[in-house]
Tab-separated table of C-alpha atoms in Angstrom:
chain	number	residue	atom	x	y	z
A	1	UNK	CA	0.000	0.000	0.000
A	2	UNK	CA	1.570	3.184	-1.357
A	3	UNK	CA	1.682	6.058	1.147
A	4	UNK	CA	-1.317	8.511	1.469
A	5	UNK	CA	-2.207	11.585	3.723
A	6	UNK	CA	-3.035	9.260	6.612
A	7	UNK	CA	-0.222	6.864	6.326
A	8	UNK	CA	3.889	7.075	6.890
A	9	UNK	CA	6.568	4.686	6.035
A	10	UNK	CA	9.630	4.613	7.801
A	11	UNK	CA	12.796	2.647	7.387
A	12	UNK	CA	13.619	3.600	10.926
A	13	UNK	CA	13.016	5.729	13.695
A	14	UNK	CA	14.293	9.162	14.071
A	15	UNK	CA	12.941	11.216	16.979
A	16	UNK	CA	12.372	14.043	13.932
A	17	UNK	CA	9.255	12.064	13.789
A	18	UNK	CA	7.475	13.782	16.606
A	19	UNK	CA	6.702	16.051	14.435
A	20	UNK	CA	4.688	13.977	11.943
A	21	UNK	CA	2.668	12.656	14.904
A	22	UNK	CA	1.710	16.159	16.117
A	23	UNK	CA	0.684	16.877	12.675
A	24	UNK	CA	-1.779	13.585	12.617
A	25	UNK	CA	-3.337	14.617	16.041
A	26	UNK	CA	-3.576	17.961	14.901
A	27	UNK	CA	-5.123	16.619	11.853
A	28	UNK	CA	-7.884	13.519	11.215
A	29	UNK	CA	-5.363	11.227	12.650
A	30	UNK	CA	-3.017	8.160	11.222
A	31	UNK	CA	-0.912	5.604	11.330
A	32	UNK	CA	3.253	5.458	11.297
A	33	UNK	CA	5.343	2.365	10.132
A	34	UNK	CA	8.375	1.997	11.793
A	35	UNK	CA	10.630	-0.471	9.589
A	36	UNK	CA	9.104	-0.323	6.155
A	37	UNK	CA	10.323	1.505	2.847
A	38	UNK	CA	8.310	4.293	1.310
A	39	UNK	CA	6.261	1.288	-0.751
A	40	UNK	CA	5.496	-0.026	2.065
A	41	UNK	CA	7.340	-3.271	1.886
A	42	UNK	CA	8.551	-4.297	5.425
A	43	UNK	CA	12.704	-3.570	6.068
A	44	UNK	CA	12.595	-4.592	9.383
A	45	UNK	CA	13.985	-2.879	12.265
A	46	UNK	CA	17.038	-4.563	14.493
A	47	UNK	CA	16.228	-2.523	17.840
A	48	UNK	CA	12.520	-2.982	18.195
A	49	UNK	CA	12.415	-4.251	21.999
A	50	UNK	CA	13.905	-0.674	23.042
A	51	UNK	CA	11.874	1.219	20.093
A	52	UNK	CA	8.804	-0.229	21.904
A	53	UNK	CA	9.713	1.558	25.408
A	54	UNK	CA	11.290	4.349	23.837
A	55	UNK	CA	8.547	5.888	21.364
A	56	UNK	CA	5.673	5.866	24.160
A	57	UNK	CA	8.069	7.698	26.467
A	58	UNK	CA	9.035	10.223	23.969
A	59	UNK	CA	4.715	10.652	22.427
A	60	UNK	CA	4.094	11.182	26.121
A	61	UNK	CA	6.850	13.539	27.197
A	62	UNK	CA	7.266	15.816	24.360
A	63	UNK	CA	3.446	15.852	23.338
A	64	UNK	CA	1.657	15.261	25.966
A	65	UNK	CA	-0.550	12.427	24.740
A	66	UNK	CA	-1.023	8.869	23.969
A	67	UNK	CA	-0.790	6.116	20.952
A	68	UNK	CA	-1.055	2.793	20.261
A	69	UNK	CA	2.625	1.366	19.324
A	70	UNK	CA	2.120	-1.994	18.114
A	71	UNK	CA	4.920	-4.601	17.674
A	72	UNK	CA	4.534	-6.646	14.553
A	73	UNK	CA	6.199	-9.326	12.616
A	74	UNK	CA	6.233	-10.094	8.351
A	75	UNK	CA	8.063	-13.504	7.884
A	76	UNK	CA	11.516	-13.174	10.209
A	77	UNK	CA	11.190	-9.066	10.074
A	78	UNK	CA	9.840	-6.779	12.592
A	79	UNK	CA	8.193	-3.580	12.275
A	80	UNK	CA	6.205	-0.977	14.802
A	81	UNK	CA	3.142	0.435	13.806
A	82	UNK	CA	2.021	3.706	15.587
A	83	UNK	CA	-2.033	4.465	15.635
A	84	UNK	CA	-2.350	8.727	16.207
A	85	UNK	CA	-5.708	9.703	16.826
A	86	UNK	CA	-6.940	12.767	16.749
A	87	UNK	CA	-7.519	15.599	18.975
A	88	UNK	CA	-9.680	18.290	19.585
A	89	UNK	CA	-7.023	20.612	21.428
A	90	UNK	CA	-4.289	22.045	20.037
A	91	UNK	CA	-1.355	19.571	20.190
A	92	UNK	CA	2.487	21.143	20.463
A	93	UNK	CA	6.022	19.609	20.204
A	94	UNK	CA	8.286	21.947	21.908
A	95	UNK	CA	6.082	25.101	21.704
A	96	UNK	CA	5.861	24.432	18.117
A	97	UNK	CA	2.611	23.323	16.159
A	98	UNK	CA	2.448	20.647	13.132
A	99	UNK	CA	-0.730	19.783	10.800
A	100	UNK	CA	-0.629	17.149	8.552
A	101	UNK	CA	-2.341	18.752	4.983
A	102	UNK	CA	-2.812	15.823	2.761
A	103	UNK	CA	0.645	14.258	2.390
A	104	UNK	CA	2.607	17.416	3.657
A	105	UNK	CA	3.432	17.887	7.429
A	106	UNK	CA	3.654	21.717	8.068
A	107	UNK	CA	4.482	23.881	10.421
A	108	UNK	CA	1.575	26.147	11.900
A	109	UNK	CA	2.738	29.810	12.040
A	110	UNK	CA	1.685	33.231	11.512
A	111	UNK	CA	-2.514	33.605	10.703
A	112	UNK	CA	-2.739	30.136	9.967
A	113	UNK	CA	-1.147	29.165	13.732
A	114	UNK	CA	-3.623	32.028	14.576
A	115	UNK	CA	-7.057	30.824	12.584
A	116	UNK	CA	-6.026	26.837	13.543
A	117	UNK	CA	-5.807	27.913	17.551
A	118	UNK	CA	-9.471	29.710	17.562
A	119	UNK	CA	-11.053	26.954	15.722
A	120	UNK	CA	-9.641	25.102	18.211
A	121	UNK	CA	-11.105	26.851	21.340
A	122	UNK	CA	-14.889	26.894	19.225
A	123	UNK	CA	-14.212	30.201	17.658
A	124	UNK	CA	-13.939	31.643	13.768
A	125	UNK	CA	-11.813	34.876	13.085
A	126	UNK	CA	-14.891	36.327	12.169
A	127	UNK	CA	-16.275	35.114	15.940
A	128	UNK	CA	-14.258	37.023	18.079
A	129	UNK	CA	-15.072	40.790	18.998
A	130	UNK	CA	-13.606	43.929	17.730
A	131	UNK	CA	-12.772	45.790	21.254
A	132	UNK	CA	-10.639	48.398	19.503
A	133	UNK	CA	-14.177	49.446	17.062
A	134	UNK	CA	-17.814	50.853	18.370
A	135	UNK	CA	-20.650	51.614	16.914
A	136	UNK	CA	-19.642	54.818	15.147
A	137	UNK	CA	-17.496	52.540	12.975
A	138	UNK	CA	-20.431	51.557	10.862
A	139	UNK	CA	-21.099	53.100	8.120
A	140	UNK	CA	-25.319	53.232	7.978
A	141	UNK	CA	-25.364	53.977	4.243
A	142	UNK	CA	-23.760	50.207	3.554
A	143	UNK	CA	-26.390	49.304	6.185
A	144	UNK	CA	-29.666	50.582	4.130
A	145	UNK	CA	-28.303	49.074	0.829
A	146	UNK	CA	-28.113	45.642	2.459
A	147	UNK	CA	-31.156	46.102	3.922
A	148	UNK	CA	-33.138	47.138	0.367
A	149	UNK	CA	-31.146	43.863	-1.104
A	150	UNK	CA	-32.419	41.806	1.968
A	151	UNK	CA	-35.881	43.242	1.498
A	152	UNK	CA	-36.214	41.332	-2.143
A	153	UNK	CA	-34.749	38.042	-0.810
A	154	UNK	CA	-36.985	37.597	1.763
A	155	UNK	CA	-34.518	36.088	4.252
A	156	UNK	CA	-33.769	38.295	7.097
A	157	UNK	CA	-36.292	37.584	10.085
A	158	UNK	CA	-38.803	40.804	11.615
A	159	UNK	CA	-36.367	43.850	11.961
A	160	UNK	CA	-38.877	46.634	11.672
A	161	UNK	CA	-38.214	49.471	14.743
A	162	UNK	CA	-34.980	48.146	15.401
A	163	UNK	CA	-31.655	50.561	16.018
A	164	UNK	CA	-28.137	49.478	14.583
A	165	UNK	CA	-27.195	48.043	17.361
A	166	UNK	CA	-30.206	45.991	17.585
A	167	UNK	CA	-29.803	44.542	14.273
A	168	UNK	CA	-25.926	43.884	14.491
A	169	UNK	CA	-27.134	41.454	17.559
A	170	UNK	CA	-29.836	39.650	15.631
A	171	UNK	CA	-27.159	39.533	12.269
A	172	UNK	CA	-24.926	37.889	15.605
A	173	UNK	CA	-22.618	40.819	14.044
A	174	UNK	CA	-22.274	42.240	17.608
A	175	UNK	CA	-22.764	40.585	21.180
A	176	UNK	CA	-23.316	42.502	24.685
A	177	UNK	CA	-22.681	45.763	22.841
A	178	UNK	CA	-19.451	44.839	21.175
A	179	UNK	CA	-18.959	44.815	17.513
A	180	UNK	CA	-17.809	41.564	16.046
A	181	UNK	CA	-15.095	41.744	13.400
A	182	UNK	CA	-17.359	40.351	10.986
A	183	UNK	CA	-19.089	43.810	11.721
A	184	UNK	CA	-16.226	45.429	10.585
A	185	UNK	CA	-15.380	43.588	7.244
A	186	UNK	CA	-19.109	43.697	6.081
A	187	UNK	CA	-20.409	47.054	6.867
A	188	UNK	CA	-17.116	49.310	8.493
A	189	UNK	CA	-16.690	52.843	7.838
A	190	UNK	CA	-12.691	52.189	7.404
A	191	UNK	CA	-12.262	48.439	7.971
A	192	UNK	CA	-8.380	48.794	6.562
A	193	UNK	CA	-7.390	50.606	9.532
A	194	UNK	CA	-8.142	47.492	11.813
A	195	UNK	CA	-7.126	45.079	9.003
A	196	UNK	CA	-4.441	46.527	7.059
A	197	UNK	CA	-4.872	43.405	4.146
A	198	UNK	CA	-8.650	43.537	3.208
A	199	UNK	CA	-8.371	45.625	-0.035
A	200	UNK	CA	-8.527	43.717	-3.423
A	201	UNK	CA	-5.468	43.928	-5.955
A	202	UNK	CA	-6.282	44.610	-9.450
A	203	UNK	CA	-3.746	44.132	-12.312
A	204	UNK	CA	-3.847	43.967	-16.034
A	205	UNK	CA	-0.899	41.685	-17.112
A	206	UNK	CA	1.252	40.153	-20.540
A	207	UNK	CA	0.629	36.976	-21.090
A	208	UNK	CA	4.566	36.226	-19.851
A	209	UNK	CA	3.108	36.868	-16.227
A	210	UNK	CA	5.860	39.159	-14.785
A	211	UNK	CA	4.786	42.753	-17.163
A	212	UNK	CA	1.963	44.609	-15.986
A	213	UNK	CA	0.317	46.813	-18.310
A	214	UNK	CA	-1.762	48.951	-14.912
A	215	UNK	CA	-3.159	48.535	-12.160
A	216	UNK	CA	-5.760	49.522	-9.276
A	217	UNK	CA	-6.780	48.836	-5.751
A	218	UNK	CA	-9.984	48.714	-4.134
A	219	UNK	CA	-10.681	49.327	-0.008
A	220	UNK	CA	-13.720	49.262	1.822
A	221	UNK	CA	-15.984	46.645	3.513
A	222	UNK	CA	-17.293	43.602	1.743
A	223	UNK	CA	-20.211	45.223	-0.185
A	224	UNK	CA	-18.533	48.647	-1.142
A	225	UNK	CA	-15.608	46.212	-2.484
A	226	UNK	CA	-17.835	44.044	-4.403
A	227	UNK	CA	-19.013	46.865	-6.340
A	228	UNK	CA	-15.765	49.124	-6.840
A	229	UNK	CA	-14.514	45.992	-8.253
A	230	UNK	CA	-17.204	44.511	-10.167
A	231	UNK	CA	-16.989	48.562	-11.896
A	232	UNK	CA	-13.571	48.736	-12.352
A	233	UNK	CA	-13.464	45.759	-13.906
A	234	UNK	CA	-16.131	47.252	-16.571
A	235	UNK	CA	-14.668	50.598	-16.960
A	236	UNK	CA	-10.733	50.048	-17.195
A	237	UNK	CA	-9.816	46.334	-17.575
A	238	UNK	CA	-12.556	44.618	-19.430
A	239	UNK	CA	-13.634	44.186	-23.366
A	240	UNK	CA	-17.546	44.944	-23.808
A	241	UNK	CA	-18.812	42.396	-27.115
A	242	UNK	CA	-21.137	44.376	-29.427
A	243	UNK	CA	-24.021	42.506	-31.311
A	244	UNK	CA	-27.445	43.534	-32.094
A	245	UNK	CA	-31.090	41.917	-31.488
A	246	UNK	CA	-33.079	43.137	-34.535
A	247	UNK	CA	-32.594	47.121	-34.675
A	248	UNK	CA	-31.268	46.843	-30.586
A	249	UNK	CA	-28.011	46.799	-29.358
A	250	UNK	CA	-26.544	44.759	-27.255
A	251	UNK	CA	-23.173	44.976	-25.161
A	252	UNK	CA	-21.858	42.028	-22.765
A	253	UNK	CA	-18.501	41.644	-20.861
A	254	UNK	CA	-15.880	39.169	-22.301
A	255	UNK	CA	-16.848	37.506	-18.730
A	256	UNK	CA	-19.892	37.069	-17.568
A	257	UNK	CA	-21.369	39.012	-14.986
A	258	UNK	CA	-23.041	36.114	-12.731
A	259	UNK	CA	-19.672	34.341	-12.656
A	260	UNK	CA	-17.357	37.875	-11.831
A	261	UNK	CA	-19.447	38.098	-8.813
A	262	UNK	CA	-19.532	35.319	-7.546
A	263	UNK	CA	-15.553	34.639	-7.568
A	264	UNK	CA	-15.032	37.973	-5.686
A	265	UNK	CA	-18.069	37.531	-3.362
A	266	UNK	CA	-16.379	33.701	-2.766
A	267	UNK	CA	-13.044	35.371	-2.228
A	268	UNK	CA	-14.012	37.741	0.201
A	269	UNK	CA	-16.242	35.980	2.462
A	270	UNK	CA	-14.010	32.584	2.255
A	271	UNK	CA	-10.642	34.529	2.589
A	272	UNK	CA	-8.074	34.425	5.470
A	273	UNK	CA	-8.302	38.391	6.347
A	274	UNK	CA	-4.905	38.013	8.488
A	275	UNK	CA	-2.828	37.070	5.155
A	276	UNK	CA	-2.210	38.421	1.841
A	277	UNK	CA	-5.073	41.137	0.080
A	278	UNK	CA	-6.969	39.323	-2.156
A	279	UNK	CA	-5.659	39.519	-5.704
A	280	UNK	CA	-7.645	39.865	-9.349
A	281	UNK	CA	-5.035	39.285	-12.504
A	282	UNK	CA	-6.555	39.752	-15.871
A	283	UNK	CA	-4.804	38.553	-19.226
A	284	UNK	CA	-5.566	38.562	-22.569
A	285	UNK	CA	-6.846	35.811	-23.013
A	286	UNK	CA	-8.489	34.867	-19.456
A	287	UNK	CA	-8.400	36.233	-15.719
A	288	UNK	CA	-7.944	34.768	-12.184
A	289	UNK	CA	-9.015	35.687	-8.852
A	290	UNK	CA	-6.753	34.291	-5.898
A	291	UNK	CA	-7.479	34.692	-1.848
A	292	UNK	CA	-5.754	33.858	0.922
A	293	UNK	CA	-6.964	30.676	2.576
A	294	UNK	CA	-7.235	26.821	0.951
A	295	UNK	CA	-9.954	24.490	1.152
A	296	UNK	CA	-11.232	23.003	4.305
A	297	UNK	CA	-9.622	19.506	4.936
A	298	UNK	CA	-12.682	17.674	4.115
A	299	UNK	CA	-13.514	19.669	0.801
A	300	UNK	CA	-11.527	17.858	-1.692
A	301	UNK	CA	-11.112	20.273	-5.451
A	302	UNK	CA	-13.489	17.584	-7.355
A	303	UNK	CA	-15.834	17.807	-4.825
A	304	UNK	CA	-16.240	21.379	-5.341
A	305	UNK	CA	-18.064	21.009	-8.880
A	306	UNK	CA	-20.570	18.617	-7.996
A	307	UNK	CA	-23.146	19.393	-4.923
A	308	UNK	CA	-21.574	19.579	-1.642
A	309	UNK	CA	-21.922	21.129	1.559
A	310	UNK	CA	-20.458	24.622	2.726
A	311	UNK	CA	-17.819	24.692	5.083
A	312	UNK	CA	-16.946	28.195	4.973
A	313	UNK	CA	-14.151	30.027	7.003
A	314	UNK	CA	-15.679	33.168	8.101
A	315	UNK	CA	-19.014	31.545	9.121
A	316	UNK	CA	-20.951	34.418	10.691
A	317	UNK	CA	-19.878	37.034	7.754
A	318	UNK	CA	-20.995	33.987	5.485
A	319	UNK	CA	-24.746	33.846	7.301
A	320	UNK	CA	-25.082	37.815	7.169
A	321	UNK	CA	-23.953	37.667	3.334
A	322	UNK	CA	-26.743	34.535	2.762
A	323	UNK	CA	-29.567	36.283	5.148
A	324	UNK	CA	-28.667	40.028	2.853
A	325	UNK	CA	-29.059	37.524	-0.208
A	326	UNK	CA	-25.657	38.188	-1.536
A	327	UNK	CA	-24.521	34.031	-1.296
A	328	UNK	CA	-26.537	31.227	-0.840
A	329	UNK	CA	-25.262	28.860	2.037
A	330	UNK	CA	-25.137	25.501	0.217
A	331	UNK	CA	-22.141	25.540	-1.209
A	332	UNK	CA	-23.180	26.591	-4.616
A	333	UNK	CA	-21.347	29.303	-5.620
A	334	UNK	CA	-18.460	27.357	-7.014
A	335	UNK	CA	-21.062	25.733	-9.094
A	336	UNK	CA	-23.026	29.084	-10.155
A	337	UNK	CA	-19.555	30.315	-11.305
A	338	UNK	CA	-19.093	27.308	-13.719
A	339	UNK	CA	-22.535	27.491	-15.013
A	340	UNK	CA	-22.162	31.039	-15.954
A	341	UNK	CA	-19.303	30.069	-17.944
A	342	UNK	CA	-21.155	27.413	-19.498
A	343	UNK	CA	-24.231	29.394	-20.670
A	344	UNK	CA	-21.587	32.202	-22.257
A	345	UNK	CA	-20.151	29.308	-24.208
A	346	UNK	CA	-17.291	30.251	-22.380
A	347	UNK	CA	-14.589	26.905	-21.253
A	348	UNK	CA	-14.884	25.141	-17.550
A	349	UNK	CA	-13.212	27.583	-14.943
A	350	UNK	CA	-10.026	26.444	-13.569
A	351	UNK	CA	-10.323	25.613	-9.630
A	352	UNK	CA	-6.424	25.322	-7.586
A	353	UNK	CA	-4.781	25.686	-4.253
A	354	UNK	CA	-2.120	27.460	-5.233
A	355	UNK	CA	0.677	29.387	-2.451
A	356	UNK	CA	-1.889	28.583	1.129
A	357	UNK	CA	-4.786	30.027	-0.738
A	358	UNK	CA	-7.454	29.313	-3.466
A	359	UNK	CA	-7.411	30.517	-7.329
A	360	UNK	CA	-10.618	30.678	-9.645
A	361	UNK	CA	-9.464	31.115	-13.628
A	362	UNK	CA	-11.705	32.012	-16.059
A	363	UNK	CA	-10.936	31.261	-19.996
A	364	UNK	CA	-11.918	33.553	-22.789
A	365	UNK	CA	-10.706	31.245	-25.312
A	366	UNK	CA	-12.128	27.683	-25.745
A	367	UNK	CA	-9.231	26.753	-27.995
A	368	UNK	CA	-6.742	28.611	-26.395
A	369	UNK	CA	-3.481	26.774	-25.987
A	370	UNK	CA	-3.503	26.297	-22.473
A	371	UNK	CA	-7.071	25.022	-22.313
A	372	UNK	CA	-6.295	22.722	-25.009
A	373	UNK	CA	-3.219	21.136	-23.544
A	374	UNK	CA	-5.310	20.604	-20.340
A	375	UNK	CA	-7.196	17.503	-22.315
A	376	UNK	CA	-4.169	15.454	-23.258
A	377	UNK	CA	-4.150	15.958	-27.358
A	378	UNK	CA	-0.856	15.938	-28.985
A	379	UNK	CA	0.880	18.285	-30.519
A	380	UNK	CA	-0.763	17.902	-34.145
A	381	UNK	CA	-3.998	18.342	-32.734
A	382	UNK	CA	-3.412	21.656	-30.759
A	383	UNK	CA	-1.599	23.050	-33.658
A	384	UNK	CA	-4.675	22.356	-36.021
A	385	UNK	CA	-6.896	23.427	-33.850
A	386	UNK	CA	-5.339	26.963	-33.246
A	387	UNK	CA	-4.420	26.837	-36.924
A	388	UNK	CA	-7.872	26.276	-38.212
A	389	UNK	CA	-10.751	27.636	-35.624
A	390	UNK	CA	-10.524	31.238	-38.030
A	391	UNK	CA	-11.617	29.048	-40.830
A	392	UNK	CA	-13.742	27.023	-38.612
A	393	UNK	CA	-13.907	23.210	-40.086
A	394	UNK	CA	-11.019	20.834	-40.923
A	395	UNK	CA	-10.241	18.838	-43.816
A	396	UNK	CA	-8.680	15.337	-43.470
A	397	UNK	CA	-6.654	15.316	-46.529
A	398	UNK	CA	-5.340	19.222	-45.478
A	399	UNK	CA	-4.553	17.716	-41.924
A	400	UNK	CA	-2.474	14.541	-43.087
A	401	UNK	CA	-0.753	16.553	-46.358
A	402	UNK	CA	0.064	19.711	-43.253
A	403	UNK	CA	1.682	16.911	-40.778
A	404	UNK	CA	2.982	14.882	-43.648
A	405	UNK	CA	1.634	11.515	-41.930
A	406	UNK	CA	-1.182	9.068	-43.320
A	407	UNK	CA	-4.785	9.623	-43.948
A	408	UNK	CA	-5.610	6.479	-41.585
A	409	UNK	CA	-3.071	8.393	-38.282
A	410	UNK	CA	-4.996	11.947	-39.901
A	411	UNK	CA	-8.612	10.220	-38.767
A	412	UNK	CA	-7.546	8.905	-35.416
A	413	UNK	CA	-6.114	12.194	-34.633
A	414	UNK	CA	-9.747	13.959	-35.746
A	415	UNK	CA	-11.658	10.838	-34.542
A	416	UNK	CA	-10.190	11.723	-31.278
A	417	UNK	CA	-11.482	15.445	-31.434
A	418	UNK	CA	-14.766	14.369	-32.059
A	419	UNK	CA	-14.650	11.830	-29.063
A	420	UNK	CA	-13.750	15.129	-26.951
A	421	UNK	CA	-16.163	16.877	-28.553
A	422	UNK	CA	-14.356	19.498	-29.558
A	423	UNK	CA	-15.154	19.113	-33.105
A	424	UNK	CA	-18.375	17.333	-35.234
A	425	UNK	CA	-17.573	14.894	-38.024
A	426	UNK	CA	-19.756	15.699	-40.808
A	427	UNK	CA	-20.423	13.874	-44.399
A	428	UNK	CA	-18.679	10.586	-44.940
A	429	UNK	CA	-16.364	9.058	-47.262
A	430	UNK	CA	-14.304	11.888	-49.303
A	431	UNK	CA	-17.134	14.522	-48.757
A	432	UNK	CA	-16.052	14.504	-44.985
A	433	UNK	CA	-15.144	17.728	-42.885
A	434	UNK	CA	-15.271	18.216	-39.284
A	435	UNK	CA	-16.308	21.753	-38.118
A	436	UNK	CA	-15.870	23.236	-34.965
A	437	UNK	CA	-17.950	22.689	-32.052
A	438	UNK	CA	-19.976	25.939	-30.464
């Protein structure tokens, strides 16, 4: 059995390997072989009668907990297995913390020490109160607009006759009198001057990913941020298509609309708002929207585009956001996103974990390079498909005679296409063409 993110081989035993046991009971647990190779084949271990006194000791001294070291035998070899379970409080080697993130053991520092502590102890970021803000930190125009968006959706309960204050409590924005920070990040006058990272990062960039053509920055709370951006993207950084419906005409962004605000809503209420500002790129040919923060350890990235449940980071800005109708709270807003994308004829966003956080890319080109080498054609194939989607159909007889290679290898090639559907075989025999699919 190869090794996975609740299993570790080890030839031998190295006291090093404290650390991967703090990072299982930090985590959902697992299991250690002592004396087997990284395949898992058993290696044996010579010292195993003072391994089995020494590695309990060292669990219980250094980490202040217990596990199940198990002496076992393959044919004449020995090896130790070691059963971690989890734990609910936060486990330490020396002062230090360890998580175990699918196969990686890392070290817990900074805001993600900080956000893995509080869930800990039962709290969010979002949770804990704001004792440096008061009341006079809200801004009560962002207040009204929520309200007016609330008052379509239908989901906020009776608030009529009550005072800021009042509703912050029943929003479970504020408690006793004190503003949450969720308070702050949703409707703040100034929430950068308590978080110095909430702003979003706009760039427009080469396709070589290092030369930026401009750029802007947007600060405020969640809502005024969600429009500044959503405009700016419009006004400076954004193509508008022209077509017409009879004598009418029509304009739509490159993107659309549904999806753009949805990937900055999902940024900003799923982000980690003690890390980096959240950060918009914008190419050519397609655009990406990264925030600090990855996936919850039981949210795999497949899982994401089928129907799952939410799990979000910031859970009380999340309910205010679904109660002022701005998100739904059943995890469908990866989903909206790539159903957007879908009705604009527009390729499958890209989901990753990329540098601690999470990266949404959209793709303006369905036969863009990249996109194209994503489904595993070779190098004829993408270089007849950029070559001929102006003209819009292929010919076998102009693919083999432009490769130089037979008509039978020219028709698995575009057999293949049409398998992907990428393109539709039309006619038969020498009449046959295969034209582009929409």
């Amino acid at each position: 059995m190869p090794e996975h993110q609740n299993i570790e081989y080890k030839s031998s035993w190295h006291d090093d390997y404290l650390k991967w046991i703090c990072g299982f009971a930090n985590a959902q647990g697992g299991q250690i072989f002592i004396g087997k190779d990284d395949t898992g084949v058993v290696v044996g271990i010579e010292d195993f009668k003072r391994l089995m006194d020494d590695i309990p000791n060292k669990i219980k001294n250094s980490l202040g907990i217990t596990a199940e070291v198990n002496l076992l035998q393959e044919t004449d070899k020995h090896f130790i297995k070691i059963n971690i379970q989890p734990y609910s409080v936060p486990i330490s080697l020396r002062g230090r913390y360890y998580y175990r993130s699918g196969s990686v053991k890392q070290e817990l520092t900074g805001a993600a020490l900080n956000e893995f502590l509080l869930k800990r102890a039962g709290y969010t970021w979002d949770d804990v109160i704001e004792t440096r803000a008061t009341f006079d930190d809200i801004d009560e125009v962002t207040i009204k607009k929520y309200l007016r968006k609330a008052d379509e959706i239908g989901r906020l309960p009776d608030i009529d006759g009550l005072s800021t204050p009042e509703l912050l409590e029943k929003l479970r924005l504020a408690e006793n009198g004190q503003l949450k920070r969720a308070a702050i990040v949703l409707f703040g006058k100034d929430p950068g001057r308590f978080y110095p990272n909430i702003f979003v990062k706009i760039g427009k960039f080469e396709d070589d990913d290092f030369t930026i053509r401009f750029q802007e920055l947007e600060e405020g709370n969640v809502i005024q941020i969600l429009d500044k951006v959503l405009r700016t993207l419009d006004y400076k950084f954004l193509i508008r298509n022209i077509s017409f419906e009879g004598m009418n005409r029509v304009e739509t962004l490159e993107y659309p609309i549904p999806a753009l605000r949805e990937m900055i809503l999902n940024a900003l209420i799923h982000r980690n708002y003690m890390g980096a500002p959240t950060q918009l790129r914008v190419y050519d040919k397609k655009l990406f929207i990264w925030n600090d923060g990855g996936l919850p350890a039981t949210i795999t990235l497949p899982q994401l585009k089928q129907s799952h449940s939410s799990h979000p980071r910031n859970p009380i800005l999340a309910g205010a956001c679904f109660l002022g109708g701005y998100i739904d709270s059943w995890g469908s807003g990866i989903m909206k996103i790539i159903n957007s994308c879908k009705a604009a004829g527009l390729p499958t966003p890209e989901l990753n974990e990329k540098e601690g956080g999470f990266i949404v890319t959209l793709f303006k080109d369905r036969f863009s390079e990249e996109q194209l080498q994503q489904l595993g054609l070779n190098e004829r194939q993408i270089d007849a498909l950029l070559f001929f989607k102006k003209k819009g159909e292929i010919i076998g007889m102009e693919y083999a005679e432009r490769y130089n290679i037979a008509e039978r290898t020219a028709r698995i090639d575009l057999s293949d296409l049409v398998e992907k559907k990428i393109l539709i075989k039309m006619g038969e025999t020498k009449s046959v063409k295969y034209v582009f699919a929409e």
